[in-house]
PDB file of N, CA and C in Angstrom:
ATOM      1  N   MET A   1     -33.499  17.885 -71.544  1.00 56.00           N
ATOM      2  CA  MET A   1     -33.594  16.580 -70.905  1.00 56.00           C
ATOM      3  C   MET A   1     -32.394  16.339 -69.986  1.00 56.00           C
ATOM      4  N   SER A   2     -31.215  16.762 -70.424  1.00 76.00           N
ATOM      5  CA  SER A   2     -30.022  16.551 -69.602  1.00 76.00           C
ATOM      6  C   SER A   2     -30.093  17.398 -68.329  1.00 76.00           C
ATOM      7  N   PHE A   3     -30.766  18.572 -68.429  1.00 76.00           N
ATOM      8  CA  PHE A   3     -30.923  19.422 -67.249  1.00 76.00           C
ATOM      9  C   PHE A   3     -31.738  18.696 -66.166  1.00 76.00           C
ATOM     10  N   ILE A   4     -32.844  18.068 -66.589  1.00 76.00           N
ATOM     11  CA  ILE A   4     -33.691  17.305 -65.655  1.00 76.00           C
ATOM     12  C   ILE A   4     -32.922  16.096 -65.125  1.00 76.00           C
ATOM     13  N   GLY A   5     -32.142  15.470 -66.002  1.00 78.00           N
ATOM     14  CA  GLY A   5     -31.316  14.338 -65.583  1.00 78.00           C
ATOM     15  C   GLY A   5     -30.304  14.759 -64.525  1.00 78.00           C
ATOM     16  N   ASN A   6     -29.680  15.915 -64.756  1.00 79.00           N
ATOM     17  CA  ASN A   6     -28.728  16.448 -63.776  1.00 79.00           C
ATOM     18  C   ASN A   6     -29.420  16.746 -62.451  1.00 79.00           C
ATOM     19  N   LEU A   7     -30.611  17.313 -62.504  1.00 75.00           N
ATOM     20  CA  LEU A   7     -31.372  17.605 -61.282  1.00 75.00           C
ATOM     21  C   LEU A   7     -31.662  16.327 -60.508  1.00 75.00           C
ATOM     22  N   LEU A   8     -32.050  15.257 -61.244  1.00 76.00           N
ATOM     23  CA  LEU A   8     -32.334  13.982 -60.593  1.00 76.00           C
ATOM     24  C   LEU A   8     -31.076  13.405 -59.947  1.00 76.00           C
ATOM     25  N   ILE A   9     -29.929  13.526 -60.638  1.00 77.00           N
ATOM     26  CA  ILE A   9     -28.663  13.039 -60.082  1.00 77.00           C
ATOM     27  C   ILE A   9     -28.313  13.829 -58.821  1.00 77.00           C
ATOM     28  N   ILE A  10     -28.475  15.163 -58.891  1.00 76.00           N
ATOM     29  CA  ILE A  10     -28.180  16.021 -57.727  1.00 76.00           C
ATOM     30  C   ILE A  10     -29.097  15.652 -56.561  1.00 76.00           C
ATOM     31  N   GLN A  11     -30.386  15.449 -56.863  1.00 77.00           N
ATOM     32  CA  GLN A  11     -31.344  15.082 -55.814  1.00 77.00           C
ATOM     33  C   GLN A  11     -30.955  13.748 -55.183  1.00 77.00           C
ATOM     34  N   ASN A  12     -30.528  12.803 -56.006  1.00 77.00           N
ATOM     35  CA  ASN A  12     -30.103  11.497 -55.514  1.00 77.00           C
ATOM     36  C   ASN A  12     -28.869  11.649 -54.622  1.00 77.00           C
ATOM     37  N   ASP A  13     -27.899  12.460 -55.052  1.00 78.00           N
ATOM     38  CA  ASP A  13     -26.689  12.719 -54.253  1.00 78.00           C
ATOM     39  C   ASP A  13     -27.058  13.345 -52.910  1.00 78.00           C
ATOM     40  N   LEU A  14     -27.998  14.291 -52.950  1.00 75.00           N
ATOM     41  CA  LEU A  14     -28.429  14.950 -51.710  1.00 75.00           C
ATOM     42  C   LEU A  14     -29.061  13.941 -50.763  1.00 75.00           C
ATOM     43  N   ARG A  15     -29.858  13.016 -51.317  1.00 77.00           N
ATOM     44  CA  ARG A  15     -30.473  11.990 -50.482  1.00 77.00           C
ATOM     45  C   ARG A  15     -29.409  11.126 -49.807  1.00 77.00           C
ATOM     46  N   GLU A  16     -28.395  10.730 -50.586  1.00 78.00           N
ATOM     47  CA  GLU A  16     -27.305   9.915 -50.030  1.00 78.00           C
ATOM     48  C   GLU A  16     -26.546  10.699 -48.967  1.00 78.00           C
ATOM     49  N   THR A  17     -26.264  11.971 -49.267  1.00 80.00           N
ATOM     50  CA  THR A  17     -25.548  12.819 -48.310  1.00 80.00           C
ATOM     51  C   THR A  17     -26.354  12.971 -47.031  1.00 80.00           C
ATOM     52  N   GLN A  18     -27.662  13.156 -47.181  1.00 80.00           N
ATOM     53  CA  GLN A  18     -28.532  13.294 -46.014  1.00 80.00           C
ATOM     54  C   GLN A  18     -28.515  12.017 -45.185  1.00 80.00           C
ATOM     55  N   GLY A  19     -28.503  10.868 -45.862  1.00 81.00           N
ATOM     56  CA  GLY A  19     -28.430   9.590 -45.159  1.00 81.00           C
ATOM     57  C   GLY A  19     -27.142   9.464 -44.378  1.00 81.00           C
ATOM     58  N   VAL A  20     -26.024   9.858 -45.007  1.00 83.00           N
ATOM     59  CA  VAL A  20     -24.720   9.807 -44.340  1.00 83.00           C
ATOM     60  C   VAL A  20     -24.697  10.759 -43.157  1.00 83.00           C
ATOM     61  N   LEU A  21     -25.223  11.965 -43.371  1.00 83.00           N
ATOM     62  CA  LEU A  21     -25.232  12.961 -42.293  1.00 83.00           C
ATOM     63  C   LEU A  21     -26.093  12.501 -41.119  1.00 83.00           C
ATOM     64  N   SER A  22     -27.257  11.926 -41.399  1.00 86.00           N
ATOM     65  CA  SER A  22     -28.114  11.444 -40.301  1.00 86.00           C
ATOM     66  C   SER A  22     -27.456  10.268 -39.582  1.00 86.00           C
ATOM     67  N   ALA A  23     -26.727   9.428 -40.333  1.00 86.00           N
ATOM     68  CA  ALA A  23     -26.006   8.319 -39.699  1.00 86.00           C
ATOM     69  C   ALA A  23     -24.893   8.854 -38.795  1.00 86.00           C
ATOM     70  N   LEU A  24     -24.164   9.859 -39.283  1.00 87.00           N
ATOM     71  CA  LEU A  24     -23.109  10.478 -38.475  1.00 87.00           C
ATOM     72  C   LEU A  24     -23.696  11.148 -37.234  1.00 87.00           C
ATOM     73  N   LEU A  25     -24.835  11.808 -37.408  1.00 88.00           N
ATOM     74  CA  LEU A  25     -25.486  12.474 -36.281  1.00 88.00           C
ATOM     75  C   LEU A  25     -25.931  11.444 -35.240  1.00 88.00           C
ATOM     76  N   ALA A  26     -26.505  10.333 -35.710  1.00 89.00           N
ATOM     77  CA  ALA A  26     -26.932   9.264 -34.798  1.00 89.00           C
ATOM     78  C   ALA A  26     -25.723   8.707 -34.048  1.00 89.00           C
ATOM     79  N   LEU A  27     -24.610   8.500 -34.763  1.00 89.00           N
ATOM     80  CA  LEU A  27     -23.384   7.997 -34.138  1.00 89.00           C
ATOM     81  C   LEU A  27     -22.877   8.985 -33.092  1.00 89.00           C
ATOM     82  N   LEU A  28     -22.896  10.271 -33.443  1.00 90.00           N
ATOM     83  CA  LEU A  28     -22.437  11.310 -32.523  1.00 90.00           C
ATOM     84  C   LEU A  28     -23.293  11.331 -31.256  1.00 90.00           C
ATOM     85  N   ILE A  29     -24.610  11.240 -31.423  1.00 90.00           N
ATOM     86  CA  ILE A  29     -25.524  11.227 -30.274  1.00 90.00           C
ATOM     87  C   ILE A  29     -25.260   9.992 -29.413  1.00 90.00           C
ATOM     88  N   PHE A  30     -25.073   8.828 -30.076  1.00 90.00           N
ATOM     89  CA  PHE A  30     -24.823   7.576 -29.359  1.00 90.00           C
ATOM     90  C   PHE A  30     -23.542   7.676 -28.540  1.00 90.00           C
ATOM     91  N   VAL A  31     -22.468   8.170 -29.178  1.00 88.00           N
ATOM     92  CA  VAL A  31     -21.177   8.306 -28.494  1.00 88.00           C
ATOM     93  C   VAL A  31     -21.285   9.307 -27.345  1.00 88.00           C
ATOM     94  N   THR A  32     -21.983  10.416 -27.583  1.00 89.00           N
ATOM     95  CA  THR A  32     -22.149  11.441 -26.544  1.00 89.00           C
ATOM     96  C   THR A  32     -22.882  10.872 -25.337  1.00 89.00           C
ATOM     97  N   ILE A  33     -23.973  10.131 -25.595  1.00 87.00           N
ATOM     98  CA  ILE A  33     -24.744   9.530 -24.488  1.00 87.00           C
ATOM     99  C   ILE A  33     -23.884   8.514 -23.741  1.00 87.00           C
ATOM    100  N   ASN A  34     -23.137   7.699 -24.507  1.00 86.00           N
ATOM    101  CA  ASN A  34     -22.263   6.709 -23.864  1.00 86.00           C
ATOM    102  C   ASN A  34     -21.221   7.381 -22.979  1.00 86.00           C
ATOM    103  N   LEU A  35     -20.574   8.426 -23.514  1.00 86.00           N
ATOM    104  CA  LEU A  35     -19.546   9.134 -22.743  1.00 86.00           C
ATOM    105  C   LEU A  35     -20.169   9.803 -21.521  1.00 86.00           C
ATOM    106  N   TRP A  36     -21.376  10.381 -21.700  1.00 85.00           N
ATOM    107  CA  TRP A  36     -22.043  11.044 -20.589  1.00 85.00           C
ATOM    108  C   TRP A  36     -22.383  10.038 -19.498  1.00 85.00           C
ATOM    109  N   LEU A  37     -22.917   8.874 -19.915  1.00 85.00           N
ATOM    110  CA  LEU A  37     -23.258   7.833 -18.937  1.00 85.00           C
ATOM    111  C   LEU A  37     -22.003   7.326 -18.238  1.00 85.00           C
ATOM    112  N   HIS A  38     -20.945   7.122 -19.024  1.00 85.00           N
ATOM    113  CA  HIS A  38     -19.678   6.656 -18.452  1.00 85.00           C
ATOM    114  C   HIS A  38     -19.158   7.685 -17.450  1.00 85.00           C
ATOM    115  N   GLY A  39     -19.207   8.954 -17.844  1.00 84.00           N
ATOM    116  CA  GLY A  39     -18.778  10.025 -16.955  1.00 84.00           C
ATOM    117  C   GLY A  39     -19.635  10.093 -15.702  1.00 84.00           C
ATOM    118  N   LEU A  40     -20.935   9.871 -15.870  1.00 83.00           N
ATOM    119  CA  LEU A  40     -21.861   9.892 -14.740  1.00 83.00           C
ATOM    120  C   LEU A  40     -21.524   8.774 -13.762  1.00 83.00           C
ATOM    121  N   ILE A  41     -21.292   7.560 -14.313  1.00 82.00           N
ATOM    122  CA  ILE A  41     -20.979   6.403 -13.458  1.00 82.00           C
ATOM    123  C   ILE A  41     -19.647   6.626 -12.742  1.00 82.00           C
ATOM    124  N   VAL A  42     -18.637   7.064 -13.493  1.00 82.00           N
ATOM    125  CA  VAL A  42     -17.319   7.313 -12.898  1.00 82.00           C
ATOM    126  C   VAL A  42     -17.416   8.443 -11.865  1.00 82.00           C
ATOM    127  N   GLY A  43     -18.173   9.476 -12.205  1.00 82.00           N
ATOM    128  CA  GLY A  43     -18.351  10.603 -11.283  1.00 82.00           C
ATOM    129  C   GLY A  43     -19.058  10.184 -10.007  1.00 82.00           C
ATOM    130  N   MET A  44     -20.088   9.345 -10.144  1.00 81.00           N
ATOM    131  CA  MET A  44     -20.795   8.855  -8.963  1.00 81.00           C
ATOM    132  C   MET A  44     -19.862   8.004  -8.104  1.00 81.00           C
ATOM    133  N   ALA A  45     -19.086   7.131  -8.767  1.00 81.00           N
ATOM    134  CA  ALA A  45     -18.158   6.275  -8.034  1.00 81.00           C
ATOM    135  C   ALA A  45     -17.108   7.135  -7.330  1.00 81.00           C
ATOM    136  N   ALA A  46     -16.598   8.133  -8.043  1.00 83.00           N
ATOM    137  CA  ALA A  46     -15.581   9.014  -7.459  1.00 83.00           C
ATOM    138  C   ALA A  46     -16.167   9.821  -6.305  1.00 83.00           C
ATOM    139  N   GLY A  47     -17.454  10.146  -6.388  1.00 83.00           N
ATOM    140  CA  GLY A  47     -18.083  10.913  -5.318  1.00 83.00           C
ATOM    141  C   GLY A  47     -18.487  10.056  -4.136  1.00 83.00           C
ATOM    142  N   VAL A  48     -18.935   8.817  -4.412  1.00 84.00           N
ATOM    143  CA  VAL A  48     -19.494   7.962  -3.365  1.00 84.00           C
ATOM    144  C   VAL A  48     -18.412   7.155  -2.647  1.00 84.00           C
ATOM    145  N   LEU A  49     -17.449   6.619  -3.410  1.00 83.00           N
ATOM    146  CA  LEU A  49     -16.447   5.726  -2.808  1.00 83.00           C
ATOM    147  C   LEU A  49     -15.633   6.379  -1.691  1.00 83.00           C
ATOM    148  N   PRO A  50     -15.110   7.595  -1.862  1.00 85.00           N
ATOM    149  CA  PRO A  50     -14.381   8.208  -0.743  1.00 85.00           C
ATOM    150  C   PRO A  50     -15.269   8.408   0.489  1.00 85.00           C
ATOM    151  N   GLY A  51     -16.537   8.719   0.266  1.00 85.00           N
ATOM    152  CA  GLY A  51     -17.474   8.870   1.377  1.00 85.00           C
ATOM    153  C   GLY A  51     -17.661   7.558   2.130  1.00 85.00           C
ATOM    154  N   ILE A  52     -17.834   6.473   1.369  1.00 87.00           N
ATOM    155  CA  ILE A  52     -17.984   5.145   1.982  1.00 87.00           C
ATOM    156  C   ILE A  52     -16.701   4.762   2.719  1.00 87.00           C
ATOM    157  N   ALA A  53     -15.549   5.013   2.063  1.00 88.00           N
ATOM    158  CA  ALA A  53     -14.259   4.683   2.677  1.00 88.00           C
ATOM    159  C   ALA A  53     -14.064   5.458   3.979  1.00 88.00           C
ATOM    160  N   THR A  54     -14.410   6.737   3.969  1.00 89.00           N
ATOM    161  CA  THR A  54     -14.273   7.563   5.177  1.00 89.00           C
ATOM    162  C   THR A  54     -15.196   7.067   6.280  1.00 89.00           C
ATOM    163  N   ALA A  55     -16.439   6.761   5.908  1.00 88.00           N
ATOM    164  CA  ALA A  55     -17.399   6.255   6.897  1.00 88.00           C
ATOM    165  C   ALA A  55     -16.908   4.938   7.498  1.00 88.00           C
ATOM    166  N   LEU A  56     -16.397   4.036   6.657  1.00 89.00           N
ATOM    167  CA  LEU A  56     -15.864   2.763   7.146  1.00 89.00           C
ATOM    168  C   LEU A  56     -14.673   2.985   8.070  1.00 89.00           C
ATOM    169  N   LEU A  57     -13.790   3.904   7.672  1.00 88.00           N
ATOM    170  CA  LEU A  57     -12.609   4.194   8.483  1.00 88.00           C
ATOM    171  C   LEU A  57     -13.019   4.730   9.860  1.00 88.00           C
ATOM    172  N   ILE A  58     -13.958   5.674   9.880  1.00 86.00           N
ATOM    173  CA  ILE A  58     -14.439   6.233  11.151  1.00 86.00           C
ATOM    174  C   ILE A  58     -15.094   5.137  11.986  1.00 86.00           C
ATOM    175  N   PHE A  59     -15.915   4.287  11.337  1.00 87.00           N
ATOM    176  CA  PHE A  59     -16.587   3.205  12.033  1.00 87.00           C
ATOM    177  C   PHE A  59     -15.572   2.244  12.666  1.00 87.00           C
ATOM    178  N   VAL A  60     -14.549   1.867  11.879  1.00 85.00           N
ATOM    179  CA  VAL A  60     -13.525   0.936  12.371  1.00 85.00           C
ATOM    180  C   VAL A  60     -12.753   1.578  13.528  1.00 85.00           C
ATOM    181  N   LEU A  61     -12.390   2.855  13.377  1.00 83.00           N
ATOM    182  CA  LEU A  61     -11.648   3.546  14.446  1.00 83.00           C
ATOM    183  C   LEU A  61     -12.492   3.633  15.715  1.00 83.00           C
ATOM    184  N   MET A  62     -13.777   3.926  15.574  1.00 80.00           N
ATOM    185  CA  MET A  62     -14.660   4.009  16.738  1.00 80.00           C
ATOM    186  C   MET A  62     -14.791   2.633  17.408  1.00 80.00           C
ATOM    187  N   ARG A  63     -14.926   1.590  16.599  1.00 78.00           N
ATOM    188  CA  ARG A  63     -15.059   0.234  17.145  1.00 78.00           C
ATOM    189  C   ARG A  63     -13.770  -0.192  17.859  1.00 78.00           C
ATOM    190  N   CYS A  64     -12.633   0.222  17.333  1.00 73.00           N
ATOM    191  CA  CYS A  64     -11.358  -0.147  17.943  1.00 73.00           C
ATOM    192  C   CYS A  64     -11.146   0.606  19.257  1.00 73.00           C
ATOM    193  N   ARG A  65     -11.617   1.830  19.304  1.00 65.00           N
ATOM    194  CA  ARG A  65     -11.375   2.662  20.490  1.00 65.00           C
ATOM    195  C   ARG A  65     -12.342   2.330  21.621  1.00 65.00           C
ATOM    196  N   LEU A  66     -13.579   1.964  21.295  1.00 59.00           N
ATOM    197  CA  LEU A  66     -14.601   1.769  22.321  1.00 59.00           C
ATOM    198  C   LEU A  66     -14.293   0.637  23.312  1.00 59.00           C
ATOM    199  N   PRO A  67     -13.846  -0.536  22.862  1.00 57.00           N
ATOM    200  CA  PRO A  67     -13.692  -1.632  23.833  1.00 57.00           C
ATOM    201  C   PRO A  67     -12.494  -1.494  24.772  1.00 57.00           C
ATOM    202  N   VAL A  68     -11.673  -0.453  24.602  1.00 57.00           N
ATOM    203  CA  VAL A  68     -10.488  -0.302  25.458  1.00 57.00           C
ATOM    204  C   VAL A  68     -10.964  -0.044  26.893  1.00 57.00           C
ATOM    205  N   PRO A  69     -10.558  -0.872  27.853  1.00 60.00           N
ATOM    206  CA  PRO A  69     -11.008  -0.666  29.243  1.00 60.00           C
ATOM    207  C   PRO A  69     -10.385   0.599  29.846  1.00 60.00           C
ATOM    208  N   ALA A  70     -11.168   1.287  30.640  1.00 61.00           N
ATOM    209  CA  ALA A  70     -10.674   2.515  31.278  1.00 61.00           C
ATOM    210  C   ALA A  70      -9.656   2.153  32.351  1.00 61.00           C
ATOM    211  N   GLU A  71      -8.604   2.973  32.438  1.00 64.00           N
ATOM    212  CA  GLU A  71      -7.567   2.708  33.466  1.00 64.00           C
ATOM    213  C   GLU A  71      -8.094   3.111  34.835  1.00 64.00           C
ATOM    214  N   HIS A  72      -7.765   2.306  35.845  1.00 58.00           N
ATOM    215  CA  HIS A  72      -8.227   2.570  37.224  1.00 58.00           C
ATOM    216  C   HIS A  72      -7.210   3.406  37.960  1.00 58.00           C
TER     217      HIS A  72
END
């Protein structure tokens, strides 16, 4: 009888351990997705912002240079 009791206790422990492991796995997946999304957003900003800044700079320089009257 104690052998069956021990088996039931072990099975119960395994169930709890499995619950903890699945919770840890869910947390790990959540953190990974969050970090990936954060990295994606930061990466997009890092990739897009210099391009926008360069385009604006070129646009401003072109606008400043164009209205200068030609010397006679």
